[in-house]
Amino acid sequence: MGRAISITPRLLIFQRFRRGALREQALWAYIFLSGSLLGLLVFWVFPIVAAFGLSFVKWSLLSPPKWAGISNFRRLLNDPYFWNALKNTFYYVAGVMPGIAISLFLAVLLNQGLKFTTFYRTIYYLPTITMWVAIALVWKWLYSPQYGLVNWVLSLFGIHGPAWLSDPKWAMPAQIFVSWWKGAGYNMVIFLAGLQGIPQIYYEAAAIDGANWWQRFRHITLPLLTPTIYFVVVMTFIGSFGVFAQIYIMTEGGPGQATTTIMYYLYNNAFKYFDIGYADVLAIAFFVIVFIFTIIQAKLQERWVHYT
Amino acid sequence: MYANALASWRGHPFVRRFSRTLGEVMAYVILAVGAIVMVLPFVWMISTSLKEAGEVFSYPPRLIPSHLAFHNYVDAWRAAPFGRYFFNSLFVATSVTLGQLISCSLAAYAFARMNFPGKALLFTAFLSTLMIPRQITLIPSFLVLRELHWLDTYYALIVPFIASAFGTFMLRQTFMSIPRELEDAAKLDGCSRLGFLWRVMLPLSRPTLASLALFTFMGNWNSYLWPLIMTNSQKMRTLQIGLRFLVCQEGGTNWGMLMAATVVVSIPILIFYLFVQKQFVESLTFTGIGG
């Protein structure tokens, strides 16, 4: 036995050993990956593939699915409720975006080295931590037309506030404001991190050149912060396009259809009317729109985002 | 000439100090007003939760109740099984977090430190799931869980979230920054792969693990749509869904009791946050940026 090995060339032993070790390593790697792989396969990959298949069937879950061809897609194009939901969703997204400016403004203020900075950060972050149901319920109460705090505060300034959540004109702005309120702290902290990454030396140089605060903000802070702004814009877009919980709790898509967004309409079709095929087409429409806008933003980004 | 005069006036040390102080005062005022706007809804929530039914609808509204109606809390606690809801939320969020930490560390270790056929392809596949919004998988996942007869069980709330491409990616980045020499040394000492992962890699990656854990826990604790769809019996409801159903069953008029329930539901996490707020803010934001 010992003799047999001693006459085998050393290199060969080494290679055989190496190959065995590699195979053993690969085996272990697959074992380590197996859990994640199985999970992603069953709850990500398969559902994505299935989503495209389901869009071609008519299915109420009670009877077996029926082949429907492209009728679900045709229905989507002619469905006024879908177009209305899409319009509402864009209205909401467009309304939420300016909230980013508030976060940026707060972050710049907090970055001046003032006192109590941590205290303010803690306070502004409170709504981010709190769950949506709680926030939506509190705001529903705040928005109450007769007894709500919002209209009482407005009345101090002589303004007669509307019935926010039951007025088709005001329901969506009211929803948008709550989103500002909840999201301000989150984006602010991301901006703070970005601001702290800007080298102090630029500001010192600008101070020597006699630049005032606006010039410093406009020509140093803003350009150097563009990667962070881009990140926040994309995340806010994707997040707010899928708005659901606050709509579901505060207005249930109403009054009428005034706050019905894509996700809310999808939810109703799937889990209220059990129209699985059509709801699935809505999910695909959702995905396609988010995808297209993310690509557009990635393209536009080349023009305004400065990477140092 | 005017410009010159103005410039010299502006440059005067007194004026400069004054305008700086003025700017600071304005900043403080703005921040304070903002803080009031942020806190007032919470204060109002607590205030309403302590008011008698009659006082809730008093006008003009009073911030401090004339007498503290603690019975709202008792009523809320009796109106719905909040103990059970708490347990469900806590159990689900903890299980998902632990499961994700385990599955992600194992997968991340394989991607960071091992060689195997198909590695590049699998890693790309992992990453590409990050590009897909969860919403599109909602209906098919519902159908999968239905086929498995897992609807309205803990499995439906936990198992789909155990695997996470995002967590795997984050941990892989951290693992790759740990020097390879450590592994060679550990191997010479006869340390197995799992032993090395457990005794060396994970302790060295503690900050990332803590961030990931907090991020996952909070994400799950606050998730709404998934438990709404996947459960339908009262005993399976999480806090969010339970509170929402309490509103339905109440018809939304008993604001004192509803606000008491809201306080009960949101306070634990807020207290948790106030204690470890630095960690909270860092992990929630930096995990966000990491993605």
XYZ file of C-alpha atoms in Angstrom:
599
model
C 0.000 0.000 0.000
C 2.613 2.508 1.099
C 4.811 1.296 -1.709
C 2.117 1.910 -4.351
C 1.805 5.521 -3.358
C 5.489 6.118 -3.244
C 5.899 5.102 -6.876
C 3.039 7.372 -8.079
C 4.420 10.721 -9.293
C 3.874 13.386 -6.682
C 2.100 15.737 -9.077
C -0.521 13.105 -9.836
C -1.275 12.609 -6.155
C -1.594 16.318 -5.728
C -3.959 16.650 -8.696
C -6.111 13.780 -7.545
C -6.231 15.286 -4.084
C -7.113 18.656 -5.526
C -9.840 17.335 -7.733
C -11.336 15.431 -4.835
C -11.177 18.552 -2.672
C -12.814 20.635 -5.351
C -15.610 18.141 -5.759
C -16.050 18.019 -2.028
C -16.095 21.825 -1.918
C -18.716 22.032 -4.664
C -20.859 19.509 -2.834
C -20.713 21.570 0.344
C -21.428 24.750 -1.577
C -24.592 23.246 -3.001
C -25.623 22.041 0.428
C -25.100 25.547 1.834
C -27.075 27.071 -1.013
C -29.882 24.512 -1.022
C -32.167 26.323 1.427
C -31.950 29.704 -0.245
C -32.149 28.179 -3.676
C -35.286 26.223 -2.874
C -36.918 29.251 -1.257
C -36.143 31.590 -4.136
C -37.226 28.990 -6.668
C -40.604 28.326 -5.062
C -41.432 31.870 -3.912
C -39.694 34.052 -6.503
C -38.788 32.323 -9.747
C -41.823 30.107 -10.031
C -44.314 32.892 -9.166
C -42.734 35.191 -11.736
C -43.034 32.557 -14.454
C -46.519 31.617 -13.260
C -47.573 35.276 -13.316
C -47.099 35.343 -17.070
C -48.993 32.062 -17.506
C -51.896 33.146 -15.317
C -52.492 36.249 -17.397
C -53.910 34.053 -20.165
C -56.576 32.314 -18.097
C -59.939 33.048 -16.613
C -60.108 31.667 -13.114
C -62.338 32.264 -10.108
C -60.537 29.689 -7.888
C -63.801 27.756 -7.503
C -63.832 26.081 -10.921
C -60.768 24.955 -12.891
C -58.991 27.729 -14.867
C -60.103 28.300 -18.461
C -57.908 29.417 -21.329
C -58.747 33.005 -22.191
C -56.089 33.950 -24.735
C -55.313 37.641 -24.704
C -58.791 38.652 -23.619
C -57.522 39.775 -20.197
C -55.079 42.153 -21.870
C -57.750 43.456 -24.209
C -60.023 44.017 -21.251
C -57.262 45.954 -19.495
C -56.945 48.394 -22.377
C -60.686 49.060 -22.412
C -61.190 49.160 -18.665
C -61.942 52.728 -17.511
C -61.356 51.685 -13.887
C -57.833 50.591 -14.749
C -57.024 53.886 -16.469
C -58.526 55.754 -13.564
C -56.437 53.706 -11.106
C -53.338 54.377 -13.192
C -54.089 58.089 -13.236
C -54.634 58.100 -9.465
C -51.393 56.212 -8.920
C -49.429 58.723 -10.986
C -51.163 61.572 -9.197
C -50.112 60.059 -5.885
C -46.521 59.393 -7.009
C -46.174 62.895 -8.457
C -47.513 64.306 -5.196
C -45.151 62.293 -3.009
C -42.008 63.301 -4.956
C -41.839 66.950 -3.717
C -41.687 65.516 -0.196
C -38.105 64.556 -1.052
C -37.239 68.277 -1.120
C -38.553 68.646 2.440
C -36.338 65.782 3.569
C -33.353 67.338 1.835
C -34.064 70.693 3.429
C -34.325 69.158 6.902
C -31.137 67.175 6.355
C -29.227 70.315 5.352
C -30.508 72.100 8.470
C -29.518 69.199 10.694
C -26.089 69.079 9.112
C -25.160 72.606 10.297
C -23.770 71.311 13.568
C -26.616 72.855 15.571
C -27.470 71.678 19.068
C -30.019 68.915 19.709
C -29.383 67.379 16.296
C -29.797 63.834 17.632
C -32.991 64.828 19.393
C -34.513 66.197 16.177
C -33.388 63.170 14.201
C -35.045 60.892 16.741
C -38.294 62.841 16.535
C -38.397 63.024 12.738
C -37.765 59.309 12.525
C -40.697 58.319 14.769
C -43.287 58.002 11.963
C -40.932 55.794 9.947
C -40.766 53.262 12.778
C -44.509 53.178 13.385
C -46.641 50.701 11.479
C -48.983 51.902 8.762
C -52.230 50.782 10.394
C -51.542 52.911 13.454
C -50.552 55.929 11.383
C -53.468 55.618 8.995
C -55.924 55.327 11.887
C -54.529 58.345 13.719
C -54.647 60.442 10.557
C -58.141 59.302 9.776
C -59.074 60.735 13.149
C -56.992 63.896 12.594
C -58.725 64.440 9.260
C -62.200 64.133 10.775
C -64.131 67.068 9.282
C -65.828 68.341 12.472
C -63.746 67.068 15.374
C -60.379 66.576 13.698
C -57.284 68.423 14.790
C -56.339 69.386 11.215
C -59.449 71.429 10.601
C -59.246 72.943 14.061
C -55.688 74.161 13.399
C -56.827 75.539 10.033
C -59.729 77.318 11.700
C -57.199 79.217 13.864
C -56.034 80.793 10.607
C -59.588 81.434 9.495
C -59.632 78.581 6.996
C -62.662 76.356 6.792
C -61.126 72.930 6.052
C -62.890 70.442 3.763
C -64.070 66.950 4.691
C -60.659 65.663 3.691
C -61.128 61.946 3.214
C -64.697 62.008 1.927
C -64.177 64.792 -0.604
C -63.090 63.354 -3.994
C -61.014 66.463 -4.633
C -59.134 66.375 -1.319
C -58.840 62.653 -0.526
C -55.703 62.122 -2.579
C -53.883 65.266 -1.401
C -54.686 64.168 2.150
C -53.147 60.763 1.459
C -50.099 62.406 -0.078
C -49.581 64.612 2.954
C -49.584 61.594 5.270
C -46.954 59.995 3.054
C -44.807 63.117 3.331
C -45.205 63.021 7.060
C -44.288 59.329 7.331
C -41.431 59.403 4.835
C -39.733 62.698 5.768
C -37.490 61.226 8.453
C -36.455 58.190 6.460
C -35.238 60.146 3.451
C -33.766 62.795 5.713
C -31.464 60.276 7.362
C -30.347 58.967 3.980
C -29.569 62.546 2.912
C -27.701 63.153 6.177
C -25.499 60.165 5.408
C -24.886 61.580 1.940
C -24.107 65.057 3.293
C -21.605 63.688 5.747
C -19.796 62.080 2.837
C -19.042 65.480 1.261
C -15.449 66.499 2.104
C -15.326 69.602 4.321
C -12.433 70.975 2.254
C -14.784 72.059 -0.567
C -16.718 74.278 1.820
C -13.531 75.763 3.215
C -12.357 76.615 -0.275
C -15.739 78.194 -1.092
C -15.669 80.218 2.135
C -12.274 81.620 1.150
C -13.759 82.590 -2.219
C -16.549 84.364 -0.347
C -19.409 82.154 -1.472
C -22.653 82.685 0.438
C -24.772 79.844 1.795
C -26.928 79.602 -1.331
C -23.929 79.456 -3.643
C -22.361 76.799 -1.425
C -25.567 74.769 -1.489
C -26.122 75.215 -5.203
C -22.580 74.543 -6.407
C -21.158 72.144 -3.820
C -23.855 70.376 -1.811
C -26.367 69.773 -4.550
C -24.015 68.393 -7.239
C -22.155 66.170 -4.777
C -25.404 64.875 -3.367
C -26.896 63.875 -6.738
C -26.077 60.146 -6.335
C -28.030 60.119 -3.056
C -30.868 62.124 -4.592
C -31.037 59.680 -7.472
C -31.197 56.746 -5.065
C -33.969 58.375 -3.028
C -35.965 59.312 -6.137
C -35.854 55.758 -7.518
C -36.729 54.143 -4.187
C -39.540 56.621 -3.549
C -40.920 56.008 -7.008
C -40.956 52.220 -6.662
C -42.287 52.390 -3.113
C -45.056 54.878 -3.759
C -46.169 53.234 -6.991
C -47.141 50.191 -4.907
C -49.066 52.240 -2.321
C -51.655 50.070 -0.619
C -51.933 49.959 3.184
C -52.757 53.622 3.763
C -55.349 53.586 0.961
C -56.902 50.398 2.278
C -57.254 51.748 5.807
C -57.999 55.445 5.332
C -60.223 55.662 2.279
C -60.721 52.136 0.843
C -60.149 53.519 -2.622
C -62.910 56.088 -2.203
C -64.771 58.314 -2.170
C -66.060 56.767 -5.365
C -62.857 55.751 -7.119
C -60.893 58.840 -6.133
C -58.087 57.029 -4.304
C -58.187 53.641 -6.049
C -54.588 52.918 -7.006
C -53.233 50.058 -9.115
C -52.412 47.881 -6.102
C -55.757 48.540 -4.489
C -57.575 47.715 -7.732
C -55.449 44.573 -8.092
C -56.263 43.519 -4.539
C -59.990 43.956 -5.157
C -59.913 41.983 -8.387
C -57.906 39.131 -6.910
C -59.255 38.777 -3.389
C -62.673 40.368 -3.490
C -63.999 39.470 -6.974
C -61.706 36.402 -7.320
C -60.905 37.299 -10.905
C -57.399 35.822 -10.783
C -56.525 36.130 -14.476
C -57.429 39.788 -14.695
C -55.773 40.675 -11.386
C -52.663 38.995 -12.702
C -52.704 41.149 -15.814
C -52.845 44.161 -13.508
C -49.761 42.830 -11.694
C -47.971 42.531 -15.019
C -48.996 46.050 -15.990
C -47.651 47.224 -12.618
C -44.361 45.459 -13.211
C -43.978 46.753 -16.773
C -44.656 50.365 -15.781
C -42.251 50.288 -12.830
C -39.646 48.634 -15.021
C -39.979 51.195 -17.824
C -39.784 54.125 -15.424
C -36.770 52.695 -13.634
C -34.987 52.360 -16.965
C -35.951 55.903 -17.982
C -34.640 57.207 -14.670
C -31.427 55.234 -15.122
C -30.983 56.794 -18.573
C -31.785 60.338 -17.454
C -29.494 59.880 -14.485
C -26.461 60.069 -16.789
C -27.328 63.704 -17.416
C -27.696 65.004 -13.902
C -25.982 62.672 -11.451
C -22.329 63.477 -10.730
C -20.155 60.654 -9.531
C -16.907 61.848 -8.026
C -20.232 101.981 -5.715
C -23.331 100.770 -3.951
C -22.145 97.231 -4.414
C -18.877 98.143 -2.788
C -20.578 99.745 0.150
C -22.851 96.779 0.547
C -19.954 94.361 0.387
C -18.001 96.197 3.084
C -21.119 96.432 5.217
C -21.719 92.714 4.848
C -18.132 91.963 5.683
C -18.333 93.863 8.967
C -17.703 91.355 11.798
C -20.722 92.512 13.763
C -23.074 92.146 10.809
C -21.585 88.791 9.960
C -22.084 87.489 13.468
C -25.587 88.906 13.590
C -26.701 87.342 10.309
C -25.197 84.025 11.378
C -27.108 84.114 14.633
C -30.240 85.071 12.746
C -29.767 82.097 10.426
C -29.302 79.784 13.369
C -32.392 81.077 15.097
C -34.401 80.558 11.935
C -33.036 77.027 11.600
C -34.055 76.247 15.180
C -37.522 77.673 14.621
C -38.057 75.639 11.464
C -36.771 72.463 13.106
C -38.982 73.021 16.135
C -42.098 73.589 14.009
C -41.235 70.445 12.059
C -40.784 68.495 15.280
C -44.199 69.643 16.506
C -45.806 68.496 13.251
C -44.084 65.138 13.670
C -45.011 64.623 17.300
C -48.481 66.146 17.446
C -50.290 63.176 15.843
C -48.710 60.882 18.458
C -49.647 63.241 21.273
C -53.168 63.471 19.903
C -53.369 59.689 19.690
C -52.450 59.333 23.366
C -54.687 62.241 24.384
C -57.723 60.798 22.594
C -57.058 57.364 24.034
C -57.545 58.822 27.523
C -60.778 60.708 26.836
C -64.340 59.801 27.651
C -66.640 59.309 24.663
C -68.292 62.692 25.250
C -65.048 64.619 25.455
C -63.624 63.053 22.282
C -66.134 65.080 20.295
C -65.790 68.303 22.249
C -65.128 71.467 20.325
C -62.696 73.215 20.471
C -60.588 70.106 21.054
C -58.814 69.784 24.407
C -55.315 68.429 24.551
C -55.447 67.280 28.157
C -58.475 65.182 29.117
C -60.452 66.542 32.041
C -60.306 63.104 33.594
C -58.244 60.139 32.501
C -60.392 57.414 30.985
C -58.081 54.430 31.379
C -61.022 52.140 30.765
C -60.516 52.713 27.026
C -57.443 50.498 27.321
C -59.361 47.807 29.146
C -62.128 47.994 26.524
C -59.627 47.732 23.683
C -57.864 44.795 25.293
C -61.209 43.029 25.711
C -62.546 43.872 22.242
C -59.928 41.811 20.438
C -57.350 39.157 21.403
C -54.383 41.539 21.302
C -52.245 39.125 23.280
C -52.601 36.599 20.517
C -51.945 39.262 17.835
C -48.786 40.291 19.654
C -47.600 36.740 19.882
C -48.302 36.163 16.168
C -46.460 39.292 15.062
C -43.528 38.600 17.344
C -43.312 34.900 16.505
C -43.535 35.465 12.746
C -41.063 38.365 12.658
C -38.572 36.529 14.898
C -38.804 33.295 12.925
C -38.336 35.074 9.614
C -35.356 36.989 11.000
C -33.630 33.906 12.424
C -34.389 31.826 9.345
C -33.112 34.525 7.053
C -29.897 34.991 9.014
C -29.175 31.264 8.791
C -30.081 30.750 5.136
C -28.363 33.963 4.037
C -25.125 33.286 5.936
C -24.849 29.817 4.444
C -25.540 31.013 0.913
C -23.338 34.078 1.306
C -20.483 31.915 2.534
C -20.807 29.655 -0.503
C -20.763 32.664 -2.841
C -17.944 34.460 -1.036
C -15.518 31.657 -0.325
C -16.258 28.492 -2.299
C -15.810 27.426 -5.877
C -18.383 25.343 -7.642
C -19.707 24.921 -11.165
C -22.430 27.426 -12.081
C -21.410 29.939 -9.393
C -21.489 33.029 -11.607
C -24.813 32.005 -13.141
C -26.452 31.311 -9.790
C -25.205 34.570 -8.331
C -26.624 36.516 -11.274
C -29.918 34.671 -10.815
C -29.924 35.643 -7.122
C -29.272 39.277 -7.948
C -31.874 39.431 -10.694
C -34.649 38.603 -8.234
C -33.806 41.935 -6.585
C -34.954 43.735 -9.731
C -38.436 42.229 -9.594
C -41.019 44.019 -7.451
C -42.610 41.707 -4.891
C -46.084 42.716 -6.070
C -45.922 40.597 -9.205
C -45.317 37.429 -7.173
C -48.254 38.072 -4.876
C -51.034 36.194 -6.656
C -48.929 33.186 -7.752
C -47.497 32.915 -4.210
C -51.023 32.898 -2.867
C -51.854 30.030 -5.226
C -48.692 28.115 -4.276
C -49.522 28.429 -0.584
C -53.072 27.373 -1.336
C -51.831 24.229 -3.116
C -49.610 23.452 -0.124
C -52.613 23.968 2.198
C -50.518 26.523 4.053
C -52.983 29.417 3.839
C -53.951 30.727 7.259
C -50.987 29.005 8.949
C -47.685 30.280 10.284
C -45.968 28.600 7.345
C -47.585 31.060 4.934
C -46.240 33.989 6.914
C -42.745 32.637 7.547
C -41.476 30.194 4.906
C -41.720 32.469 1.810
C -39.409 35.018 3.472
C -36.653 32.695 4.711
C -34.653 32.948 1.490
C -33.492 36.458 0.678
C -31.319 37.494 -2.226
C -30.827 40.876 -0.606
C -29.542 39.467 2.686
C -27.317 37.002 0.864
C -25.817 39.803 -1.175
C -25.183 42.012 1.862
C -23.520 39.255 3.857
C -21.454 38.145 0.895
C -19.979 41.648 0.635
C -19.026 41.509 4.311
C -17.628 37.967 4.112
C -15.457 38.914 1.140
C -13.776 41.611 3.220
C -12.598 39.077 5.812
C -8.973 38.072 5.094
C -8.511 34.704 3.474
C -5.467 33.936 5.650
C -7.811 33.453 8.583
C -9.501 30.621 6.746
C -6.224 28.938 5.844
C -5.081 29.170 9.445
C -8.368 27.765 10.699
C -8.148 24.882 8.232
C -4.652 24.016 9.423
C -6.069 23.875 12.928
C -8.599 21.345 11.688
C -11.613 23.653 11.713
C -14.462 22.462 9.475
C -16.266 24.797 7.073
C -19.304 25.162 9.269
C -17.071 25.575 12.281
C -15.169 28.336 10.539
C -18.360 30.069 9.463
C -19.764 29.849 12.973
C -16.629 30.658 14.982
C -14.837 33.156 12.755
C -16.938 34.597 9.914
C -20.152 35.302 11.798
C -18.552 36.924 14.874
C -16.497 39.148 12.574
C -19.628 40.160 10.626
C -21.639 41.070 13.681
C -22.499 44.662 12.614
C -23.859 43.496 9.257
C -25.790 40.683 10.921
C -27.324 43.104 13.414
C -28.338 45.512 10.646
C -29.818 42.740 8.564
C -31.661 41.326 11.567
C -33.209 44.658 12.510
C -34.091 45.462 8.908
C -35.744 42.079 8.383
C -37.564 42.198 11.693
C -38.952 45.677 11.073
C -39.897 44.892 7.494
C -41.824 41.876 8.638
C -43.346 43.522 11.703
C -44.693 46.295 9.470
C -45.817 44.135 6.562
C -49.477 44.543 5.815
C -50.605 43.205 2.450
C -49.101 39.733 2.851
C -50.724 38.765 6.184
C -53.957 40.403 5.010
C -54.123 38.074 2.033
C -52.624 34.921 3.503
C -54.627 34.693 6.737
C -58.334 34.797 7.406
C -58.992 33.435 10.890
C -58.769 35.596 13.967
C -56.195 33.398 15.669
C -53.730 33.857 12.795
C -53.973 37.636 12.536
C -50.952 39.801 13.148
C -51.179 43.080 15.060
C -51.711 45.167 11.941
C -54.518 43.021 10.574
C -56.068 42.588 14.004
C -56.248 46.336 14.565
C -57.716 46.861 11.124
C -60.453 44.292 11.784
C -61.212 45.897 15.129
C -61.914 49.140 13.233
C -64.302 47.329 10.886
C -66.117 45.673 13.734
C -66.348 48.985 15.619
C -67.621 50.953 12.658
C -64.937 53.543 13.446
C -66.771 55.809 15.873
C -65.440 54.813 19.279
C -62.272 56.850 18.822
C -61.219 56.699 22.458
C -61.059 52.919 22.421
C -59.578 52.756 18.904
C -56.804 55.177 19.805
C -56.115 53.166 22.970
C -55.729 50.078 20.772
C -53.455 52.029 18.435
C -51.271 53.117 21.337
C -51.044 49.538 22.589
C -50.101 48.309 19.126
C -47.472 50.926 18.313
C -45.853 51.632 21.683
C -43.653 48.522 22.087
C -41.689 49.155 18.922
C -41.407 52.879 19.690
C -39.923 52.141 23.124
C -37.572 49.633 21.538
C -36.612 52.339 19.037
C -35.946 54.996 21.671
C -33.569 52.642 23.453
C -31.518 51.613 20.455
C -32.331 54.480 18.145
C -28.822 54.935 16.766
C -28.631 51.300 15.708
C -32.147 51.559 14.282
C -31.486 54.573 12.118
C -28.141 53.255 10.907
C -29.339 49.801 10.053
C -32.562 50.850 8.348
C -30.845 53.472 6.224
C -27.618 51.702 5.448
C -29.354 48.494 4.548
C -31.424 50.660 2.250
C -28.354 52.194 0.692
C -26.659 48.811 0.473
C -29.469 47.572 -1.758
